[in-house]
Amino acid sequence: AKTVVVRWEDDKLTRLNMELADEKDLTAMKPYELRSYLDYAEDPDGCCTLAIHAEDPEALAGLDAGKLNRVNLARRTFMKPWQEYTMNDRVQWCVAAVPAPGWAAKVFPELPLDEAVEKLWTLIFDVCRVSTGDPVSAWQKHVAVTKARRDRMNELNLDRIHMTSGNGTDLTVGLAEDATWEGASSKAENGIEFIANVPTEEVFCAPHRERVNGIVYGTKPYAYNGQLIEGWHVTFKDGVVVEHGAEKNAALLAELLSTDENANRIGEIALVPASSPINRSGVLFFNTLFDENAACHIAFGAGYPTNIKGGSAMTREALLAKGLNNSAIHEDVMIGAPDTHVVGITKGGEKVSCNKAGAEAVGKEIARLAKEKSIEKVVFDRNGYLYHGKIKAVADGAREGGLEF
């Protein structure tokens, strides 16, 4: 890099500002704050951003939720021109996280603080494939498998997704016009491939802002504005949340959904496999970057233009006509349960199990990787699992990919 610019934020200073400063001063954004980002983004050589978070999920607990929301809305609105660069992949960007004492204590409350921090480091290295000994190769393989799942979802030519779970979730999500599934890696305007989130396990798509109906229950707490929303649910009608509630911080959920006129609609539907290392760890991270990659999720607020074919070159008005939501927020919330069943309905009316479709794509990618190493004949060990459902789908995909069992 020809220049490295470091920006530092601190939970304690943020809390002091939010607690003691007047709201009118906190919302009085200065032009240099936006230009300090745009000047680099508009540079002929471009820029890359790496955001490394180390946050206490309850750093702002007990503060005025309305004030927090209004201040953050003012900042997001002011910074919207910069946000357009990342939402449209005009620059390379990446978000990662490292342990902070407050975060580690929340994840492992039974341990002394030093041990909790060390254990969280180890866990992050494990689920981010650092502990494999060859993380670069591990990530290359992971990206290839996730791309296979993404491509399979696009092949299905889906009109809508129907999600059900034993907890009461019964949600139908219509997809936007010309919607396309994305996942694993992205490509910036300069043609360079990059990974926006570490970790990442999802494939995701753009819902139609007016075609979401049903009820959905959250399966993990959600950290918003430094506070946790727990035991939440929302009901949609024609894309809009018409009823909602939460066991903890219901008022905060209401603030989130009223941030602006489109915050009560969704801009993303994401599918995450049960094989996700975050899911298999069995740990609740109290951090969206990790927890969203343990379970299927939706996002309140804005959708990604890159989830519409040719969307990066479209105006917001054109994207809205396609059904893509626009809002100052993009807040991912987890809805996947162990028994979540996902059915895709194609534009031709055929029903397809997305759980099995993703597993089949993984099987095909395994076959491709094996054949690259001149492996053509294998023994398939189902490891005690019944030979049906996703296990069978992996095997069928590998056979179709040319492996002999």
CSV table of N, CA and C in Angstrom, one decimal, residues 48-116:
chain,number,residue,atom,x,y,z
A,48,CYS,N,-8.6,0.2,-0.4
A,48,CYS,CA,-9.1,-1.0,0.3
A,48,CYS,C,-9.4,-0.6,1.7
A,49,THR,N,-10.4,-1.3,2.3
A,49,THR,CA,-10.7,-1.0,3.7
A,49,THR,C,-10.7,-2.4,4.5
A,50,LEU,N,-10.1,-2.4,5.7
A,50,LEU,CA,-10.2,-3.5,6.6
A,50,LEU,C,-10.7,-3.1,7.9
A,51,ALA,N,-11.9,-3.5,8.3
A,51,ALA,CA,-12.4,-3.1,9.6
A,51,ALA,C,-12.2,-4.3,10.5
A,52,ILE,N,-11.5,-4.1,11.6
A,52,ILE,CA,-11.3,-5.1,12.6
A,52,ILE,C,-12.0,-4.7,13.9
A,53,HIS,N,-13.1,-5.5,14.2
A,53,HIS,CA,-13.9,-5.1,15.3
A,53,HIS,C,-13.5,-5.9,16.6
A,54,ALA,N,-13.5,-5.2,17.7
A,54,ALA,CA,-13.3,-5.8,19.0
A,54,ALA,C,-14.3,-5.1,20.0
A,55,GLU,N,-15.5,-5.6,19.9
A,55,GLU,CA,-16.6,-4.8,20.6
A,55,GLU,C,-17.2,-5.6,21.7
A,56,ASP,N,-17.6,-4.9,22.8
A,56,ASP,CA,-18.4,-5.5,23.8
A,56,ASP,C,-19.8,-5.4,23.4
A,57,PRO,N,-20.6,-6.6,23.2
A,57,PRO,CA,-21.9,-6.5,22.7
A,57,PRO,C,-22.9,-5.8,23.5
A,58,GLU,N,-22.5,-5.5,24.8
A,58,GLU,CA,-23.4,-4.7,25.6
A,58,GLU,C,-22.7,-3.4,26.1
A,59,ALA,N,-21.9,-2.8,25.3
A,59,ALA,CA,-21.1,-1.7,25.7
A,59,ALA,C,-22.0,-0.5,26.0
A,60,LEU,N,-23.2,-0.4,25.4
A,60,LEU,CA,-24.1,0.8,25.5
A,60,LEU,C,-25.3,0.4,26.3
A,61,ALA,N,-25.3,-0.7,27.0
A,61,ALA,CA,-26.5,-1.2,27.7
A,61,ALA,C,-26.9,-0.1,28.7
A,62,GLY,N,-28.3,0.1,28.8
A,62,GLY,CA,-28.8,1.1,29.8
A,62,GLY,C,-28.9,2.5,29.3
A,63,LEU,N,-28.3,2.8,28.1
A,63,LEU,CA,-28.5,4.2,27.6
A,63,LEU,C,-29.8,4.3,26.8
A,64,ASP,N,-30.1,5.6,26.5
A,64,ASP,CA,-31.4,5.9,25.8
A,64,ASP,C,-31.4,5.3,24.4
A,65,ALA,N,-32.2,4.3,24.2
A,65,ALA,CA,-32.2,3.6,22.9
A,65,ALA,C,-32.7,4.5,21.8
A,66,GLY,N,-33.6,5.5,22.1
A,66,GLY,CA,-34.0,6.4,21.0
A,66,GLY,C,-32.9,7.3,20.6
A,67,LYS,N,-32.2,7.8,21.6
A,67,LYS,CA,-31.1,8.7,21.3
A,67,LYS,C,-30.0,8.0,20.4
A,68,LEU,N,-29.7,6.8,20.9
A,68,LEU,CA,-28.7,6.0,20.1
A,68,LEU,C,-29.1,5.8,18.7
A,69,ASN,N,-30.4,5.5,18.5
A,69,ASN,CA,-30.9,5.2,17.1
A,69,ASN,C,-30.8,6.4,16.3
A,70,ARG,N,-31.3,7.6,16.8
A,70,ARG,CA,-31.3,8.8,16.1
A,70,ARG,C,-29.9,9.3,15.7
A,71,VAL,N,-28.9,9.1,16.6
A,71,VAL,CA,-27.6,9.5,16.4
A,71,VAL,C,-27.0,8.6,15.3
A,72,ASN,N,-27.2,7.3,15.4
A,72,ASN,CA,-26.6,6.4,14.4
A,72,ASN,C,-27.3,6.6,13.0
A,73,LEU,N,-28.6,6.9,13.0
A,73,LEU,CA,-29.3,7.2,11.8
A,73,LEU,C,-28.7,8.4,11.1
A,74,ALA,N,-28.4,9.4,11.9
A,74,ALA,CA,-27.8,10.7,11.3
A,74,ALA,C,-26.5,10.4,10.7
A,75,ARG,N,-25.7,9.5,11.4
A,75,ARG,CA,-24.4,9.2,10.9
A,75,ARG,C,-24.5,8.4,9.6
A,76,ARG,N,-25.3,7.4,9.6
A,76,ARG,CA,-25.5,6.5,8.4
A,76,ARG,C,-26.0,7.3,7.2
A,77,THR,N,-26.9,8.2,7.4
A,77,THR,CA,-27.4,9.0,6.3
A,77,THR,C,-26.4,9.9,5.8
A,78,PHE,N,-25.6,10.6,6.7
A,78,PHE,CA,-24.5,11.5,6.3
A,78,PHE,C,-23.4,10.7,5.5
A,79,MET,N,-23.1,9.4,5.9
A,79,MET,CA,-22.1,8.7,5.3
A,79,MET,C,-22.5,7.8,4.1
A,80,LYS,N,-23.8,8.0,3.7
A,80,LYS,CA,-24.4,7.2,2.6
A,80,LYS,C,-23.5,7.2,1.3
A,81,PRO,N,-23.0,8.3,0.9
A,81,PRO,CA,-22.1,8.3,-0.3
A,81,PRO,C,-20.9,7.3,-0.2
A,82,TRP,N,-20.4,7.2,1.0
A,82,TRP,CA,-19.3,6.2,1.2
A,82,TRP,C,-19.8,4.8,1.2
A,83,GLN,N,-21.0,4.6,1.9
A,83,GLN,CA,-21.6,3.3,2.0
A,83,GLN,C,-21.9,2.7,0.6
A,84,GLU,N,-22.2,3.6,-0.4
A,84,GLU,CA,-22.5,3.2,-1.7
A,84,GLU,C,-21.3,2.5,-2.3
A,85,TYR,N,-20.1,2.9,-1.9
A,85,TYR,CA,-18.9,2.2,-2.5
A,85,TYR,C,-18.8,0.8,-2.0
A,86,THR,N,-19.1,0.5,-0.7
A,86,THR,CA,-19.0,-0.8,-0.2
A,86,THR,C,-20.2,-1.7,-0.6
A,87,MET,N,-21.4,-1.1,-0.6
A,87,MET,CA,-22.6,-1.9,-1.0
A,87,MET,C,-22.6,-2.3,-2.4
A,88,ASN,N,-21.9,-1.5,-3.3
A,88,ASN,CA,-21.8,-1.9,-4.7
A,88,ASN,C,-20.4,-2.5,-5.1
A,89,ASP,N,-19.6,-2.8,-4.1
A,89,ASP,CA,-18.3,-3.4,-4.3
A,89,ASP,C,-17.4,-2.6,-5.3
A,90,ARG,N,-17.5,-1.3,-5.1
A,90,ARG,CA,-16.7,-0.4,-5.9
A,90,ARG,C,-15.2,-0.4,-5.4
A,91,VAL,N,-15.1,-0.8,-4.1
A,91,VAL,CA,-13.8,-0.9,-3.5
A,91,VAL,C,-13.7,-2.3,-2.8
A,92,GLN,N,-12.5,-2.7,-2.6
A,92,GLN,CA,-12.3,-4.0,-1.8
A,92,GLN,C,-12.5,-3.7,-0.3
A,93,TRP,N,-13.3,-4.5,0.3
A,93,TRP,CA,-13.5,-4.3,1.8
A,93,TRP,C,-13.6,-5.6,2.5
A,94,CYS,N,-13.3,-5.5,3.8
A,94,CYS,CA,-13.3,-6.8,4.6
A,94,CYS,C,-13.6,-6.4,6.0
A,95,VAL,N,-14.4,-7.2,6.7
A,95,VAL,CA,-14.8,-7.0,8.1
A,95,VAL,C,-14.3,-8.3,8.8
A,96,ALA,N,-13.6,-8.1,9.9
A,96,ALA,CA,-13.1,-9.3,10.7
A,96,ALA,C,-13.3,-8.8,12.2
A,97,ALA,N,-13.0,-9.7,13.1
A,97,ALA,CA,-13.1,-9.4,14.5
A,97,ALA,C,-12.0,-10.1,15.3
A,98,VAL,N,-11.6,-9.5,16.4
A,98,VAL,CA,-10.7,-10.0,17.4
A,98,VAL,C,-11.2,-9.9,18.8
A,99,PRO,N,-10.8,-10.7,19.7
A,99,PRO,CA,-11.4,-10.6,21.1
A,99,PRO,C,-11.2,-9.3,21.8
A,100,ALA,N,-12.2,-8.9,22.5
A,100,ALA,CA,-12.1,-7.8,23.5
A,100,ALA,C,-12.5,-8.4,24.8
A,101,PRO,N,-12.0,-7.9,25.9
A,101,PRO,CA,-12.4,-8.4,27.3
A,101,PRO,C,-13.9,-8.5,27.5
A,102,GLY,N,-14.6,-7.5,27.2
A,102,GLY,CA,-16.0,-7.5,27.4
A,102,GLY,C,-16.7,-8.5,26.6
A,103,TRP,N,-16.3,-8.7,25.3
A,103,TRP,CA,-16.9,-9.7,24.5
A,103,TRP,C,-16.6,-11.1,25.0
A,104,ALA,N,-15.3,-11.4,25.3
A,104,ALA,CA,-14.9,-12.7,25.8
A,104,ALA,C,-15.6,-13.1,27.0
A,105,ALA,N,-15.8,-12.1,27.9
A,105,ALA,CA,-16.5,-12.4,29.2
A,105,ALA,C,-18.0,-12.8,28.9
A,106,LYS,N,-18.6,-12.2,27.9
A,106,LYS,CA,-20.0,-12.5,27.6
A,106,LYS,C,-20.1,-13.9,27.0
A,107,VAL,N,-19.1,-14.3,26.2
A,107,VAL,CA,-19.1,-15.6,25.5
A,107,VAL,C,-18.8,-16.7,26.5
A,108,PHE,N,-17.8,-16.5,27.4
A,108,PHE,CA,-17.3,-17.5,28.4
A,108,PHE,C,-17.4,-16.9,29.8
A,109,PRO,N,-18.6,-16.7,30.3
A,109,PRO,CA,-18.7,-16.0,31.6
A,109,PRO,C,-18.2,-16.9,32.8
A,110,GLU,N,-18.0,-18.2,32.6
A,110,GLU,CA,-17.6,-19.1,33.6
A,110,GLU,C,-16.0,-19.1,33.8
A,111,LEU,N,-15.3,-18.4,32.9
A,111,LEU,CA,-13.8,-18.4,32.9
A,111,LEU,C,-13.3,-17.1,33.5
A,112,PRO,N,-12.1,-17.2,34.1
A,112,PRO,CA,-11.4,-16.0,34.4
A,112,PRO,C,-11.1,-15.2,33.1
A,113,LEU,N,-11.0,-13.9,33.2
A,113,LEU,CA,-11.0,-13.0,32.0
A,113,LEU,C,-9.9,-13.4,31.0
A,114,ASP,N,-8.7,-13.6,31.6
A,114,ASP,CA,-7.5,-13.9,30.7
A,114,ASP,C,-7.8,-15.2,29.9
A,115,GLU,N,-8.3,-16.2,30.6
A,115,GLU,CA,-8.6,-17.4,30.0
A,115,GLU,C,-9.7,-17.3,28.9
A,116,ALA,N,-10.7,-16.5,29.2
A,116,ALA,CA,-11.8,-16.3,28.3
A,116,ALA,C,-11.3,-15.6,27.0
